[in-house]
Short mmCIF file of C-alpha atoms in Angstrom, two decimals:
data_model
loop_
_atom_site.label_atom_id
_atom_site.label_comp_id
_atom_site.label_asym_id
_atom_site.label_seq_id
_atom_site.Cartn_x
_atom_site.Cartn_y
_atom_site.Cartn_z
CA MET A 1 -11.45 21.83 -50.85
CA ARG A 2 -13.25 17.84 -50.88
CA ALA A 3 -9.36 17.32 -51.57
CA THR A 4 -8.74 18.77 -48.04
CA ARG A 5 -11.10 17.38 -46.29
CA LEU A 6 -10.23 13.61 -46.72
CA PHE A 7 -6.53 15.08 -45.78
CA MET A 8 -7.89 15.84 -43.29
CA ALA A 9 -10.20 13.08 -41.80
CA PRO A 10 -7.15 10.90 -41.85
CA ALA A 11 -5.28 13.33 -39.25
CA LEU A 12 -7.33 13.80 -36.87
CA ALA A 13 -8.51 10.37 -36.88
CA PHE A 14 -4.30 9.38 -36.01
CA GLY A 15 -4.22 12.51 -33.47
CA LEU A 16 -7.39 11.39 -31.74
CA ALA A 17 -6.11 7.43 -31.48
CA LEU A 18 -3.06 8.77 -30.12
CA LEU A 19 -5.05 10.73 -27.71
CA ALA A 20 -6.82 8.23 -26.48
CA GLY A 21 -3.39 5.08 -26.35
CA ALA A 22 -1.71 8.24 -23.75
CA ALA A 23 -5.28 7.78 -22.16
CA GLY A 24 -5.55 3.46 -21.63
CA ALA A 25 -2.26 3.64 -20.89
CA GLN A 26 -1.98 6.43 -17.83
CA THR A 27 -4.94 4.40 -16.21
CA ALA A 28 -3.29 0.96 -17.20
CA ALA A 29 -2.72 -1.84 -14.43
CA PRO A 30 0.88 -1.71 -13.08
CA THR A 31 2.45 -5.51 -13.58
CA ARG A 32 3.59 -7.56 -10.94
CA ASP A 33 7.12 -7.21 -12.53
CA ASP A 34 6.58 -3.77 -12.52
CA ILE A 35 5.92 -3.97 -8.11
CA VAL A 36 8.40 -7.12 -7.43
CA GLY A 37 11.00 -4.67 -9.18
CA LYS A 38 10.32 -0.88 -6.55
CA LEU A 39 9.43 -4.05 -3.42
CA ASN A 40 12.02 -6.46 -3.58
CA HIS A 41 15.53 -3.75 -2.91
CA PHE A 42 15.13 -4.45 0.95
CA GLU A 43 18.85 -3.85 2.47
CA GLU A 44 16.98 -2.64 6.57
CA PRO A 45 14.28 -2.49 8.50
CA ALA A 46 13.31 1.44 10.33
CA GLU A 47 13.09 1.64 13.43
CA VAL A 48 9.22 2.22 13.61
CA ASP A 49 6.35 1.69 16.17
CA LEU A 50 3.65 1.02 14.29
CA PRO A 51 0.80 0.81 17.22
CA ALA A 52 2.99 4.40 18.30
CA LEU A 53 2.45 6.17 15.39
CA LYS A 54 -0.61 5.49 14.90
CA GLN A 55 -1.87 7.24 18.28
CA GLN A 56 0.60 10.10 17.10
CA VAL A 57 -1.59 10.29 13.91
CA MET A 58 -4.63 10.52 15.57
CA GLU A 59 -3.08 13.16 18.21
CA ARG A 60 -1.83 15.19 15.96
CA ALA A 61 -4.25 15.31 13.78
CA LYS A 62 -7.52 16.21 16.48
CA ALA A 63 -4.64 18.69 17.91
CA ARG A 64 -5.61 22.21 16.86
CA ILE A 65 -2.04 24.34 16.91
CA LYS A 66 -2.34 27.69 16.65
CA ASN A 67 0.97 28.88 15.44
CA ASP A 68 0.75 25.08 13.11
CA PRO A 69 2.19 25.93 9.38
CA GLY A 70 0.33 24.49 6.79
CA PRO A 71 0.27 21.52 4.68
CA VAL A 72 3.57 22.48 2.59
CA ASN A 73 5.46 23.22 6.30
CA ARG A 74 4.35 20.95 8.01
CA PRO A 75 6.78 17.59 9.18
CA LEU A 76 6.45 14.54 8.13
CA ILE A 77 5.75 12.58 10.65
CA ALA A 78 7.13 8.89 10.09
CA PRO A 79 10.59 10.08 7.90
CA ASP A 80 11.54 6.65 8.06
CA LEU A 81 9.23 5.28 6.04
CA ALA A 82 11.18 6.98 2.69
CA LYS A 83 13.78 4.58 3.91
CA LEU A 84 11.92 1.71 2.67
CA PRO A 85 10.98 0.48 -1.35
CA ALA A 86 7.99 1.06 -1.68
CA PHE A 87 4.34 1.36 -4.53
CA ASN A 88 2.43 3.58 -4.83
CA ALA A 89 -1.01 2.60 -5.96
CA GLN A 90 -2.87 4.58 -7.62
CA ILE A 91 -6.40 2.53 -5.44
CA GLN A 92 -9.62 4.89 -6.17
CA PHE A 93 -12.71 3.90 -3.35
CA ASP A 94 -15.88 5.76 -3.71
CA ALA A 95 -16.13 9.40 -1.70
CA ASP A 96 -14.39 9.00 1.74
CA THR A 97 -15.59 5.84 1.83
CA PRO A 98 -13.35 3.02 2.26
CA ILE A 99 -15.04 0.59 -0.74
CA ILE A 100 -12.81 0.31 -3.47
CA GLN A 101 -14.28 0.57 -7.22
CA PRO A 102 -14.17 -1.94 -9.40
CA ALA A 103 -11.69 -0.14 -11.58
CA SER A 104 -8.54 -0.84 -8.93
CA TYR A 105 -9.46 -4.15 -8.16
CA GLN A 106 -6.91 -5.18 -10.75
CA THR A 107 -4.34 -3.11 -9.79
CA VAL A 108 -5.38 -5.31 -5.44
CA GLY A 109 -5.09 -8.31 -7.51
CA ARG A 110 -1.35 -6.97 -9.15
CA ILE A 111 0.07 -6.81 -5.95
CA ALA A 112 -0.88 -9.77 -4.38
CA ASP A 113 0.45 -11.64 -7.70
CA ALA A 114 3.92 -9.74 -6.19
CA LEU A 115 3.35 -10.45 -3.23
CA VAL A 116 4.09 -14.32 -3.97
CA HIS A 117 6.58 -14.46 -5.86
CA SER A 118 9.21 -16.13 -4.87
CA SER A 119 11.60 -12.93 -3.90
CA LEU A 120 9.31 -11.38 -1.73
CA LEU A 121 8.37 -14.49 0.31
CA PRO A 122 10.12 -12.81 3.14
CA TYR A 123 9.15 -10.23 4.10
CA THR A 124 6.47 -8.07 5.61
CA PHE A 125 4.56 -5.23 3.94
CA LEU A 126 2.81 -1.71 5.21
CA ILE A 127 -0.75 -1.13 3.96
CA VAL A 128 -0.32 2.47 4.64
CA GLY A 129 -3.19 5.45 3.32
CA HIS A 130 -3.13 8.41 2.26
CA VAL A 131 -5.69 11.21 1.95
CA GLU A 132 -4.88 14.86 -0.26
CA SER A 133 -5.24 17.87 1.50
CA ASN A 134 -9.26 18.71 1.51
CA SER A 135 -12.80 20.16 3.20
CA LYS A 136 -12.28 17.84 5.39
CA THR A 137 -10.62 17.04 9.00
CA ARG A 138 -7.47 16.48 9.95
CA GLU A 139 -8.94 14.07 12.41
CA ALA A 140 -12.17 12.90 9.46
CA ASN A 141 -9.28 11.97 6.79
CA ALA A 142 -6.63 10.13 9.58
CA ILE A 143 -9.75 8.53 9.95
CA LEU A 144 -10.73 7.32 6.45
CA SER A 145 -7.08 6.76 5.24
CA GLN A 146 -7.04 4.35 8.66
CA ARG A 147 -9.93 2.24 6.71
CA ARG A 148 -8.92 2.49 3.99
CA ALA A 149 -5.42 0.55 4.91
CA ASP A 150 -7.40 -1.60 6.45
CA ALA A 151 -9.17 -2.70 3.72
CA ILE A 152 -6.74 -3.24 1.19
CA ARG A 153 -5.23 -5.76 4.22
CA ASP A 154 -8.84 -7.21 4.03
CA VAL A 155 -8.77 -8.55 0.71
CA LEU A 156 -5.82 -9.87 0.46
CA VAL A 157 -5.50 -11.82 2.69
CA ASN A 158 -9.49 -13.20 2.72
CA THR A 159 -9.70 -12.88 -1.35
CA PHE A 160 -6.17 -13.55 -2.70
CA LYS A 161 -4.98 -15.91 0.52
CA ILE A 162 -1.96 -13.58 1.58
CA SER A 163 -0.91 -14.19 4.83
CA THR A 164 -2.34 -11.74 8.14
CA LYS A 165 1.19 -11.98 9.82
CA ARG A 166 2.89 -10.13 5.89
CA LEU A 167 0.03 -7.19 5.96
CA HIS A 168 0.94 -4.31 8.25
CA PRO A 169 -1.81 -1.70 7.96
CA ILE A 170 -1.90 1.63 8.93
CA GLY A 171 -2.98 5.40 7.66
CA LEU A 172 -1.47 8.35 7.60
CA GLY A 173 -4.28 10.70 6.63
CA GLU A 174 -2.57 13.92 5.29
CA GLU A 175 0.40 13.88 7.91
CA GLN A 176 2.70 12.43 5.63
CA LEU A 177 2.21 13.50 1.99
CA LEU A 178 3.86 12.63 -0.38
CA ASP A 179 4.25 15.48 -1.90
CA ARG A 180 3.96 18.25 0.29
CA ALA A 181 4.30 21.08 -2.40
CA LYS A 182 1.05 20.50 -3.98
CA PRO A 183 -1.35 19.23 -0.40
CA THR A 184 -5.07 18.67 -2.62
CA SER A 185 -3.20 16.80 -4.92
CA ALA A 186 -4.42 13.83 -6.05
CA VAL A 187 -0.97 11.73 -5.82
CA ASN A 188 -1.68 12.68 -1.69
CA GLY A 189 -4.15 9.54 -2.14
CA GLN A 190 -1.99 6.77 -3.31
CA LEU A 191 -1.61 3.93 -1.37
CA GLN A 192 1.19 2.64 -0.62
CA ILE A 193 2.68 -0.89 -0.40
CA LEU A 194 6.87 -0.27 2.15
CA THR A 195 9.01 -4.10 1.63
CA TYR A 196 8.51 -3.27 6.15
CA ALA A 197 11.31 -6.71 8.04
CA LYS A 198 12.05 -10.21 7.36
CA LEU A 199 9.29 -12.95 8.06
CA PRO A 200 11.24 -14.24 11.28
CA GLU A 201 12.67 -17.63 10.62
CA GLU A 202 10.81 -20.37 12.53
CA ALA A 203 12.97 -22.30 15.15
CA PRO A 204 13.33 -26.29 13.72
CA ARG A 205 11.43 -28.46 15.31
CA PRO A 206 12.72 -30.80 18.03
CA ALA A 207 12.22 -34.31 16.56
CA ALA A 208 9.41 -36.56 18.02
CA PRO A 209 10.98 -38.99 20.49
CA ALA A 210 11.69 -42.27 18.94
CA PRO A 211 8.84 -44.43 20.04
CA ALA A 212 10.13 -46.86 22.83
CA ALA A 213 11.25 -50.94 21.77
CA LYS A 214 8.99 -52.95 23.27
CA LYS A 215 10.15 -55.72 25.55
CA PRO A 216 9.78 -59.28 23.96
CA ALA A 217 7.67 -61.39 25.78
CA LYS A 218 7.91 -64.14 28.45
CA LYS A 219 6.51 -67.18 27.66
CA ARG A 220 5.49 -68.98 30.70
#
């Protein structure tokens, strides 16, 4: 019996080690190259009017439609966004707030590293906030998702010095669930970084006029 116990203990320890390793792999922050690989195959911009989209999100979230099909069948509010290269980030926030939890700081830092990679410097990006269906109203979730997208933009700009011209935060709340088959899944709370458009090329500055040649002083 003692020999059996000695045999099983290492096996149990090995199994626990595998489980711990799997758990660590699931929570590991993505690498910069992972993010660049998701975002660097831009082909053409999506035809999305961001100010109009923000207004549409709030109007639809506020509306109480009698025949609302529910989150599973509700049409996507901006289907063209699905055409853009996307990186889905599991950013943890404090409950019902835009406060980023310290465990997610590394992921935000890796996103910043990716955005200054040479292959991504010519582009602008959407920071898209989502919230899974829950006990809150759709309007409250739309507002929260916008605040969370704004919070990520602020950290990228203020801490990592990414140009604000390259970042466009937009909150979609639960109006464009990432997994409509499972509206309450945590997947629907992920934040997305989408390659949105090419930066406009700056017009070359006109050359400064050459200083006029001084005329020689007249001899008296």
